[in-house]
């Protein structure tokens, strides 16, 4: 495996169906452009509703056998497949670095983490328990069991193209479901390649199928297909609402992980070194292109100057570059030109409304950065509520900071959003941590730490941030139908 882009550019990518690559029924093809250089990386077929139908039919046929295996057998097959995929982490990680802009070391680590997620769910599959009920008559017997829903439509975004796929593949595979995956057109190579590697590693043909193409065509056809019994999607709130409407026609099960606008409250008693480290990590990593990014900081007046100085020092120490050539830089280019444009517009809006630029606010200087979507980690002080950076999901390496005097005011401002994904809190006082974690309106409250996504705990968006949940053993039930069996012993 070469670590240079040149070895794997210029490829043509098809769909993946029934264990083999498959041509599209249409002739539409889209080009993938490198976020680092602006050059073409690959061409990918853009599928049709007919391609979706063929893939769903394959998945439907594969369901009969896959769902009949015991969960112990499925666990063995999944673990064998992930063992193989780990040997492919360099290759798939490089595809992600090329298409997404995420530095190779982080991309590779995303592939390995995704294998861990599949293993976690494989183990959960054997722990699914039903119940036996007490009954109103001695001659009755009553029990509740769980059965796989069937074919799942899996629709994923570009910011964590494989990780967010594994959050859905994991419970789907473990419970005996089969699936058709529609990766985003922005980063189709690494998720398609991950699915193909799972099949090469032993997941039977037809269990995982991939149809590449436009959300409005392939995604929509998948959501509406009558044989698709569940849709799992991560993406923007606007797309999620559209999918919910389309899925309602046939009352499919759905889970949606959507946008965020995550606040961080830094109390006067916080460990400021730690707060600055966590905010830098969650604000700048992956260029802030994460649903759980810290989008706005409320810091107590007493510790404001110290916090801003420390955050600035970390931001200015971050290395930026083409993560395909320089595997271990902190930040690569932003994934899309549109994302970069939004970042620039949001910073301009904030400055126009009186924000103070502490650092960043532009691309790094030098020839190496001229063609790519590069943007420096940016801190805006004196942020006010009406600024776009304080309201919208900027999805860029930008951290706006606002001072507070009263904790009640900070909590009110933190909650004053249509989103409810993650809220961050920094305090060394246990009582404050307990009280405020109860009052913050979010599916996850992260106190003094950045590791908000763990296999063992549910990740659920409140308000406009989602519907249903992912991760943890609870996610398994998103892929199962409940059945009550009642018998009278006559
Ligand atoms: P997006 O534009 O909403 O797209 C998400 C997926 O939906 C893509 O595969 C897209 O396909 C597809 N799609 C678009 N229209 C569709 C339709 N009518 N029917 C079915 N599928 C359709 O989101 P994105 O820009 O890729 O991702 C960024 C967003 O994801 C951000 O808002 C971020 O907060 C959110 N996100 C949330 C979480 C979470 O766990 N809560 C995690 C990560 C990201 P095409 O793009 O190929 O057309």
Coordinates of C-alpha atoms and ligand atoms in Angstrom, one line a residue:
X1 CA 0.0 0.0 0.0
X2 CA 1.5 3.3 -1.0
X3 CA 0.9 6.2 1.3
X4 CA 0.9 8.6 -1.6
X5 CA -2.3 9.6 -3.4
X6 CA -0.9 8.8 -6.8
X7 CA -1.1 5.1 -6.4
X8 CA -4.9 5.0 -6.1
X9 CA -6.1 8.0 -8.1
X10 CA -8.1 7.8 -11.3
X11 CA -10.1 4.8 -10.2
X12 CA -13.6 4.1 -11.4
X13 CA -16.0 2.8 -8.7
X14 CA -19.2 0.8 -9.2
X15 CA -21.8 -0.4 -6.8
X16 CA -21.4 -3.5 -4.6
X17 CA -24.1 -6.1 -4.7
X18 CA -24.4 -9.7 -3.6
X19 CA -20.7 -9.9 -2.9
X20 CA -19.6 -8.5 -6.2
X21 CA -19.0 -5.1 -7.8
X22 CA -22.0 -4.2 -10.0
X23 CA -22.5 -1.8 -12.9
X24 CA -25.2 0.9 -12.7
X25 CA -28.3 0.6 -14.7
X26 CA -27.9 4.2 -15.6
X27 CA -25.0 6.1 -17.2
X28 CA -24.6 8.9 -14.7
X29 CA -21.1 9.2 -13.1
X30 CA -19.8 11.8 -10.7
X31 CA -16.2 12.9 -10.1
X32 CA -14.6 13.0 -6.7
X33 CA -12.3 16.0 -6.2
X34 CA -9.4 16.0 -3.7
X35 CA -10.0 18.6 -0.9
X36 CA -6.3 19.0 -0.6
X37 CA -5.4 19.7 -4.2
X38 CA -8.6 20.3 -6.2
X39 CA -7.6 17.4 -8.5
X40 CA -9.8 14.5 -9.6
X41 CA -9.4 11.4 -7.4
X42 CA -11.9 9.0 -8.9
X43 CA -15.1 8.6 -10.8
X44 CA -18.1 6.9 -9.1
X45 CA -21.3 5.6 -10.7
X46 CA -24.4 7.5 -9.6
X47 CA -27.1 4.9 -9.2
X48 CA -30.8 4.7 -10.1
X49 CA -34.0 3.6 -8.4
X50 CA -33.5 0.3 -10.4
X51 CA -30.1 -0.2 -8.8
X52 CA -31.7 0.3 -5.4
X53 CA -34.4 -2.3 -6.3
X54 CA -31.8 -4.9 -7.3
X55 CA -29.7 -4.3 -4.2
X56 CA -32.8 -4.5 -1.9
X57 CA -33.8 -7.7 -3.6
X58 CA -30.4 -9.2 -3.0
X59 CA -30.5 -8.1 0.7
X60 CA -34.0 -9.5 1.0
X61 CA -32.9 -12.9 -0.3
X62 CA -29.8 -12.9 1.9
X63 CA -32.0 -12.1 5.0
X64 CA -33.5 -15.6 4.9
X65 CA -30.2 -17.3 5.7
X66 CA -28.5 -14.6 7.7
X67 CA -31.4 -14.2 10.1
X68 CA -31.6 -17.9 10.6
X69 CA -28.1 -18.3 11.9
X70 CA -27.7 -18.3 15.6
X71 CA -26.3 -15.0 17.1
X72 CA -23.3 -17.1 18.2
X73 CA -22.6 -18.1 14.6
X74 CA -23.0 -14.5 13.5
X75 CA -20.6 -13.3 16.2
X76 CA -17.9 -15.7 14.9
X77 CA -18.4 -14.5 11.3
X78 CA -18.4 -10.8 12.2
X79 CA -15.2 -11.2 14.3
X80 CA -13.5 -13.1 11.5
X81 CA -14.5 -10.4 9.0
X82 CA -13.3 -7.5 11.3
X83 CA -10.0 -9.3 11.8
X84 CA -9.5 -9.2 8.1
X85 CA -10.7 -5.6 7.7
X86 CA -8.1 -4.5 10.3
X87 CA -5.4 -5.8 7.9
X88 CA -6.9 -3.4 5.3
X89 CA -6.9 -0.3 7.5
X90 CA -4.0 1.3 5.7
X91 CA -5.7 1.0 2.3
X92 CA -9.2 2.1 3.4
X93 CA -7.7 4.8 5.7
X94 CA -5.8 6.2 2.7
X95 CA -9.0 6.4 0.6
X96 CA -10.6 8.3 3.5
X97 CA -7.7 10.7 3.8
X98 CA -7.9 11.4 0.0
X99 CA -11.6 11.9 -0.2
X100 CA -12.4 13.5 3.1
X101 CA -9.2 15.4 3.9
X102 CA -8.8 13.8 7.4
X103 CA -5.1 13.1 8.0
X104 CA -4.1 9.5 7.3
X105 CA -3.3 8.6 10.9
X106 CA -6.8 9.7 12.1
X107 CA -8.5 8.1 9.1
X108 CA -6.7 4.8 9.7
X109 CA -7.7 5.0 13.4
X110 CA -11.3 5.5 12.3
X111 CA -11.2 2.2 10.4
X112 CA -9.8 0.3 13.4
X113 CA -12.3 1.9 15.8
X114 CA -15.1 0.9 13.4
X115 CA -14.0 -2.7 13.6
X116 CA -14.1 -2.4 17.4
X117 CA -17.7 -1.2 17.1
X118 CA -18.7 -4.1 15.0
X119 CA -17.1 -6.5 17.5
X120 CA -18.9 -4.8 20.4
X121 CA -22.3 -5.3 18.7
X122 CA -21.4 -8.9 17.7
X123 CA -21.0 -9.6 21.4
X124 CA -24.3 -7.8 22.2
X125 CA -26.1 -9.9 19.7
X126 CA -25.7 -13.0 21.8
X127 CA -27.0 -11.1 24.9
X128 CA -30.4 -10.2 23.5
X129 CA -32.9 -11.4 26.1
X130 CA -36.6 -11.8 26.0
X131 CA -39.0 -12.1 29.0
X132 CA -41.4 -14.7 30.3
X133 CA -44.5 -13.1 31.9
X134 CA -46.7 -14.1 34.8
X135 CA -50.2 -14.7 33.4
X136 CA -53.8 -14.2 34.6
X137 CA -54.5 -18.0 34.3
X138 CA -52.5 -21.0 35.1
X139 CA -53.1 -22.5 31.7
X140 CA -51.6 -19.5 29.9
X141 CA -47.9 -19.1 28.9
X142 CA -46.6 -15.8 27.7
X143 CA -43.2 -14.7 26.5
X144 CA -41.7 -11.8 24.6
X145 CA -39.0 -12.3 22.0
X146 CA -37.2 -10.1 19.5
X147 CA -36.7 -10.7 15.8
X148 CA -34.7 -8.9 13.2
X149 CA -36.7 -6.3 11.2
X150 CA -35.4 -7.4 7.8
X151 CA -33.6 -5.2 5.2
X152 CA -32.2 -1.9 6.5
X153 CA -31.5 1.2 4.4
X154 CA -28.3 2.8 5.8
X155 CA -27.6 6.4 4.8
X156 CA -24.4 8.0 5.9
X157 CA -22.7 11.5 5.8
X158 CA -19.1 12.5 4.9
X159 CA -17.6 13.7 8.2
X160 CA -16.9 10.3 9.7
X161 CA -17.7 8.2 6.7
X162 CA -16.8 4.8 8.1
X163 CA -17.3 5.3 11.8
X164 CA -21.0 6.4 11.4
X165 CA -21.5 3.5 9.1
X166 CA -20.3 1.1 11.7
X167 CA -22.7 2.4 14.2
X168 CA -25.5 1.1 11.9
X169 CA -23.8 -2.0 10.5
X170 CA -22.9 -3.2 14.0
X171 CA -26.4 -3.7 15.4
X172 CA -27.9 -4.6 12.0
X173 CA -25.4 -7.4 11.4
X174 CA -25.5 -8.7 15.0
X175 CA -29.3 -9.0 15.0
X176 CA -29.5 -10.8 11.7
X177 CA -30.7 -7.9 9.5
X178 CA -29.3 -7.4 6.0
X179 CA -28.7 -4.0 4.4
X180 CA -28.3 -1.6 1.5
X181 CA -25.8 1.2 2.2
X182 CA -26.0 4.6 0.5
X183 CA -22.9 6.5 1.4
X184 CA -22.8 10.2 0.7
X185 CA -21.6 11.3 -2.7
X186 CA -18.9 13.4 -1.0
X187 CA -17.0 10.4 0.5
X188 CA -18.1 7.2 -1.1
X189 CA -14.8 5.4 -1.5
X190 CA -13.9 4.5 2.1
X191 CA -17.4 3.3 3.2
X192 CA -17.8 1.3 -0.1
X193 CA -14.3 -0.2 0.4
X194 CA -15.1 -1.0 4.1
X195 CA -18.2 -2.9 3.1
X196 CA -16.4 -4.8 0.4
X197 CA -13.6 -5.7 2.9
X198 CA -16.2 -7.1 5.3
X199 CA -17.5 -9.3 2.5
X200 CA -14.0 -10.4 1.6
X201 CA -13.5 -11.2 5.3
X202 CA -16.5 -13.6 5.3
X203 CA -19.8 -11.7 5.6
X204 CA -22.0 -13.7 3.2
X205 CA -23.0 -12.2 -0.2
X206 CA -26.1 -10.0 -0.2
X207 CA -25.9 -9.2 3.6
X208 CA -24.2 -5.9 2.9
X209 CA -24.8 -4.1 -0.4
X210 CA -23.8 -0.6 -1.5
X211 CA -25.5 1.7 -4.0
X212 CA -23.7 4.9 -4.6
X213 CA -25.4 8.0 -5.9
X214 CA -27.5 11.1 -5.1
X215 CA -29.5 11.3 -2.0
X216 CA -32.5 12.6 -3.9
X217 CA -32.5 9.6 -6.2
X218 CA -30.8 6.6 -4.5
X219 CA -31.4 7.7 -0.9
X220 CA -35.1 8.5 -1.6
X221 CA -35.7 5.2 -3.5
X222 CA -34.1 3.3 -0.5
X223 CA -36.3 5.1 2.0
X224 CA -39.5 4.4 0.0
X225 CA -38.7 0.8 -1.0
X226 CA -41.5 -1.5 0.4
X227 CA -39.0 -4.3 1.3
X228 CA -36.9 -1.9 3.4
X229 CA -38.2 -2.2 7.0
X230 CA -35.9 0.2 8.7
X231 CA -33.9 3.3 7.8
X232 CA -30.9 4.4 9.8
X233 CA -29.5 7.8 8.7
X234 CA -26.9 10.3 9.9
X235 CA -26.9 13.7 8.3
X236 CA -28.4 17.1 8.5
X237 CA -31.6 17.9 10.3
X238 CA -33.2 19.1 7.1
X239 CA -32.5 15.8 5.3
X240 CA -33.5 13.8 8.3
X241 CA -36.9 15.5 8.4
X242 CA -37.4 14.7 4.7
X243 CA -36.5 11.1 5.3
X244 CA -38.9 10.9 8.2
X245 CA -41.7 12.1 5.9
X246 CA -40.9 9.7 3.2
X247 CA -40.6 6.8 5.6
X248 CA -43.9 7.6 7.2
X249 CA -45.8 6.4 4.1
X250 CA -45.0 2.8 5.0
X251 CA -44.4 3.4 8.7
X252 CA -40.8 2.1 8.7
X253 CA -38.7 2.0 11.8
X254 CA -36.3 4.9 11.7
X255 CA -33.3 6.3 13.6
X256 CA -31.9 9.6 12.7
X257 CA -28.7 11.2 14.1
X258 CA -28.8 14.8 13.0
X259 CA -27.1 18.2 13.4
X260 CA -25.8 19.8 16.6
X261 CA -24.9 23.3 17.9
X262 CA -23.1 22.1 21.0
X263 CA -22.4 24.6 23.9
X264 CA -19.6 24.4 26.4
X265 CA -19.9 26.0 29.8
X266 CA -16.7 26.7 31.7
X267 CA -17.3 27.5 35.4
X268 CA -15.0 29.6 37.5
X269 CA -13.8 26.5 39.4
X270 CA -12.9 24.6 36.2
X271 CA -9.5 23.1 35.5
X272 CA -8.6 25.6 32.7
X273 CA -5.8 23.5 31.2
X274 CA -8.2 20.6 30.8
X275 CA -11.0 22.9 29.5
X276 CA -8.7 24.4 26.9
X277 CA -7.5 21.0 25.8
X278 CA -11.0 19.5 25.5
X279 CA -12.4 22.6 23.7
X280 CA -9.5 22.6 21.3
X281 CA -10.0 18.9 20.6
X282 CA -13.7 19.1 20.1
X283 CA -13.7 22.5 18.4
X284 CA -10.9 22.0 15.9
X285 CA -10.4 18.2 15.3
X286 CA -11.5 17.1 11.9
X287 CA -11.7 20.8 11.2
X288 CA -14.7 21.1 13.4
X289 CA -16.7 18.9 11.0
X290 CA -18.3 16.9 13.7
X291 CA -21.9 16.8 15.0
X292 CA -20.4 16.9 18.5
X293 CA -18.0 19.8 17.9
X294 CA -17.9 22.5 20.5
X295 CA -19.8 25.2 18.6
X296 CA -19.9 27.9 21.3
X297 CA -18.2 28.6 24.6
X298 CA -19.7 30.3 27.7
X299 CA -16.8 31.1 30.1
X300 CA -17.0 32.6 33.5
X301 CA -15.6 36.2 33.6
X302 CA -13.0 35.2 36.3
X303 CA -11.3 32.6 34.1
X304 CA -12.0 34.1 30.7
X305 CA -8.6 35.6 30.0
X306 CA -6.7 32.5 31.1
X307 CA -9.0 30.2 29.1
X308 CA -8.7 32.3 25.9
X309 CA -4.9 32.5 26.2
X310 CA -4.6 28.7 26.7
X311 CA -6.9 27.9 23.8
X312 CA -5.1 30.3 21.6
X313 CA -1.7 28.7 22.4
X314 CA -3.1 25.2 21.5
X315 CA -4.7 26.5 18.3
X316 CA -1.6 28.2 17.1
X317 CA 0.5 25.1 17.8
X318 CA -1.6 22.9 15.6
X319 CA 0.0 21.5 12.4
X320 CA -2.0 21.8 9.2
X321 CA -1.3 20.1 5.9
X322 CA -2.2 17.5 3.3
X323 CA -2.9 14.4 5.5
X324 CA -2.3 12.1 2.6
X325 CA 1.3 13.1 2.3
X326 CA 1.8 14.1 6.0
X327 CA 0.1 11.3 7.8
X328 CA 0.2 12.8 11.3
X329 CA -0.7 16.5 10.9
X330 CA -3.4 17.7 13.3
X331 CA -5.6 19.2 10.6
X332 CA -6.1 18.5 6.9
X333 CA -8.2 20.6 4.5
X334 CA -11.9 21.0 5.1
X335 CA -13.8 18.4 3.2
X336 CA -15.8 20.6 0.8
X337 CA -15.5 24.0 -0.9
X338 CA -19.0 24.8 0.3
X339 CA -17.9 24.1 3.9
X340 CA -15.0 26.5 3.5
X341 CA -17.3 29.1 2.1
X342 CA -19.7 28.8 5.1
X343 CA -16.7 29.1 7.5
X344 CA -15.6 32.4 5.8
X345 CA -19.1 33.8 5.7
X346 CA -19.7 33.0 9.4
X347 CA -16.5 34.6 10.5
X348 CA -17.2 37.7 8.4
X349 CA -20.7 37.9 10.0
X350 CA -19.2 37.6 13.5
X351 CA -16.6 40.3 12.9
X352 CA -19.2 42.6 11.4
X353 CA -21.3 42.2 14.5
X354 CA -18.4 43.0 16.8
X355 CA -16.5 39.8 17.5
X356 CA -12.8 40.0 18.2
X357 CA -10.5 37.7 16.2
X358 CA -8.1 36.1 18.6
X359 CA -6.4 33.8 16.1
X360 CA -7.1 32.2 12.7
X361 CA -9.8 33.7 10.4
X362 CA -8.0 32.8 7.2
X363 CA -6.2 30.0 5.3
X364 CA -2.6 29.3 6.3
X365 CA -0.1 31.1 4.1
X366 CA 2.1 29.3 1.5
X367 CA 1.9 27.6 -1.8
X368 CA 1.0 24.3 -0.3
X369 CA -2.3 25.7 0.9
X370 CA -3.3 27.6 -2.3
X371 CA -5.5 24.9 -3.9
X372 CA -7.0 23.1 -1.0
X373 CA -9.9 23.9 1.4
X374 CA -7.6 24.9 4.2
X375 CA -8.7 27.1 7.2
X376 CA -6.8 27.9 10.4
X377 CA -8.2 27.0 13.8
X378 CA -10.1 30.2 14.7
X379 CA -11.1 31.8 18.0
X380 CA -13.7 34.6 18.1
X381 CA -14.0 36.5 21.4
X382 CA -16.9 38.8 22.5
X383 CA -19.4 36.6 20.6
X384 CA -23.0 37.6 20.9
X385 CA -26.2 35.5 20.5
X386 CA -27.3 36.8 17.1
X387 CA -24.1 35.8 15.3
X388 CA -24.4 32.9 12.9
X389 CA -21.5 31.1 14.6
X390 CA -23.6 31.1 17.8
X391 CA -26.8 29.8 16.1
X392 CA -26.0 27.7 13.1
X393 CA -24.0 24.5 12.8
X394 CA -20.9 26.1 11.3
X395 CA -19.2 22.8 10.8
X396 CA -15.7 24.4 10.7
X397 CA -12.7 24.9 13.0
X398 CA -14.2 28.0 14.7
X399 CA -14.8 28.5 18.4
X400 CA -16.7 31.6 19.5
X401 CA -16.4 32.6 23.1
X402 CA -18.9 34.6 25.3
X403 CA -18.4 35.7 28.9
X404 CA -21.0 34.9 31.6
X405 CA -21.4 36.1 35.2
X406 CA -24.4 34.0 36.3
X407 CA -24.5 30.2 35.8
X408 CA -28.3 30.3 35.4
X409 CA -27.8 32.7 32.5
X410 CA -25.2 30.4 30.9
X411 CA -27.5 27.4 31.2
X412 CA -30.3 29.4 29.6
X413 CA -28.1 30.4 26.7
X414 CA -26.7 26.9 26.3
X415 CA -30.2 25.5 26.0
X416 CA -31.6 28.3 23.9
X417 CA -31.2 26.4 20.6
X418 CA -33.3 24.0 18.4
X419 CA -30.5 21.4 18.8
X420 CA -29.9 19.0 21.7
X421 CA -27.0 16.7 20.9
X422 CA -24.1 17.3 23.3
X423 CA -23.5 19.9 26.0
X424 CA -20.0 20.2 27.6
X425 CA -19.5 21.4 31.1
X426 CA -16.3 22.2 32.9
X427 CA -16.3 22.3 36.7
X428 CA -14.4 20.7 39.6
X429 CA -17.4 20.9 41.9
X430 CA -19.4 17.7 42.0
X431 CA -22.6 19.4 43.1
X432 CA -22.4 21.7 40.1
X433 CA -21.7 18.8 37.8
X434 CA -24.7 16.8 39.1
X435 CA -27.1 19.8 39.1
X436 CA -26.2 21.2 35.7
X437 CA -26.0 17.9 33.9
X438 CA -29.6 17.5 34.8
X439 CA -30.6 20.9 33.5
X440 CA -28.7 20.8 30.2
X441 CA -31.1 19.9 27.3
X442 CA -29.0 17.3 25.3
X443 CA -28.8 13.6 24.7
X444 CA -25.2 13.7 26.0
X445 CA -23.6 15.8 28.7
X446 CA -19.9 15.6 28.8
X447 CA -18.3 16.9 32.0
X448 CA -14.6 17.7 31.8
X449 CA -14.0 15.3 29.0
X450 CA -14.2 14.9 25.2
X451 CA -14.9 11.2 24.7
X452 CA -18.6 11.6 24.1
X453 CA -19.0 8.6 21.7
X454 CA -18.4 5.3 23.3
X455 CA -19.7 1.9 22.2
X456 CA -21.2 1.2 25.6
X457 CA -23.4 4.3 26.0
X458 CA -26.3 5.5 23.9
X459 CA -25.9 8.5 21.6
X460 CA -29.3 10.2 21.1
X461 CA -30.1 13.6 19.8
X462 CA -32.8 15.6 21.6
X463 CA -35.0 18.2 19.8
X464 CA -33.9 18.8 16.2
X465 CA -30.7 16.7 16.7
X466 CA -32.3 13.3 16.2
X467 CA -34.8 10.6 16.6
X468 CA -34.1 7.2 18.2
X469 CA -30.5 6.4 19.2
X470 CA -27.3 4.7 18.2
X471 CA -24.5 2.9 20.1
X472 CA -24.9 0.9 23.3
X473 CA -26.9 -2.3 23.8
X474 CA -30.0 -0.2 23.5
X475 CA -29.3 0.4 19.8
X476 CA -29.7 -3.3 19.1
X477 CA -33.5 -2.9 19.7
X478 CA -33.7 -0.3 16.9
X479 CA -33.1 -3.2 14.6
X480 CA -35.5 -5.7 16.2
X481 CA -39.3 -6.2 16.1
X482 CA -41.0 -7.1 19.4
X483 CA -43.2 -10.2 19.5
X484 CA -45.4 -11.4 22.3
X485 CA -46.3 -15.1 22.1
X486 CA -49.3 -16.2 24.2
X487 CA -50.4 -19.8 24.5
X488 CA -53.3 -21.4 26.3
X489 CA -52.6 -25.1 27.2
X490 CA -55.9 -26.6 26.1
Ligands
LIG1 P1 -26.7 15.5 4.5 O1 -26.5 16.4 3.4 O2 -28.0 15.6 5.2 O3 -26.6 14.0 3.8 C1 -26.7 12.9 4.6 C2 -27.0 11.7 3.8 O4 -28.4 11.8 3.3 C3 -26.2 11.6 2.5 O5 -25.8 10.3 2.2 C4 -27.1 12.2 1.4 O6 -26.8 11.8 0.1 C5 -28.4 11.6 1.9 N1 -29.6 12.3 1.4 C6 -29.8 13.5 1.0 N2 -31.1 13.8 0.6 C7 -31.7 12.6 0.8 C8 -33.1 12.2 0.6 N3 -34.0 13.0 0.1 N4 -33.5 11.0 0.9 C9 -32.5 10.1 1.4 N5 -31.2 10.4 1.6 C10 -30.8 11.7 1.3 O7 -25.6 15.5 5.6 P2 -24.0 15.7 5.3 O8 -23.7 17.1 4.8 O9 -23.5 14.5 4.5 O10 -23.5 15.5 6.8 C11 -23.3 16.5 7.7 C12 -24.4 16.6 8.7 O11 -24.5 15.3 9.4 C13 -24.3 17.7 9.7 O12 -25.5 18.3 9.9 C14 -23.9 16.9 11.0 O13 -24.2 17.5 12.2 C15 -24.7 15.6 10.8 N6 -24.1 14.6 11.6 C16 -24.8 14.1 12.7 C17 -24.2 13.2 13.5 C18 -24.9 12.6 14.7 O14 -24.6 11.5 15.2 N7 -25.9 13.3 15.2 C19 -22.9 12.6 13.2 C20 -22.3 13.2 12.1 C21 -22.8 14.1 11.3 P3 -25.9 12.8 -0.8 O15 -25.2 13.8 0.0 O16 -25.0 11.8 -1.5 O17 -26.8 13.4 -1.8

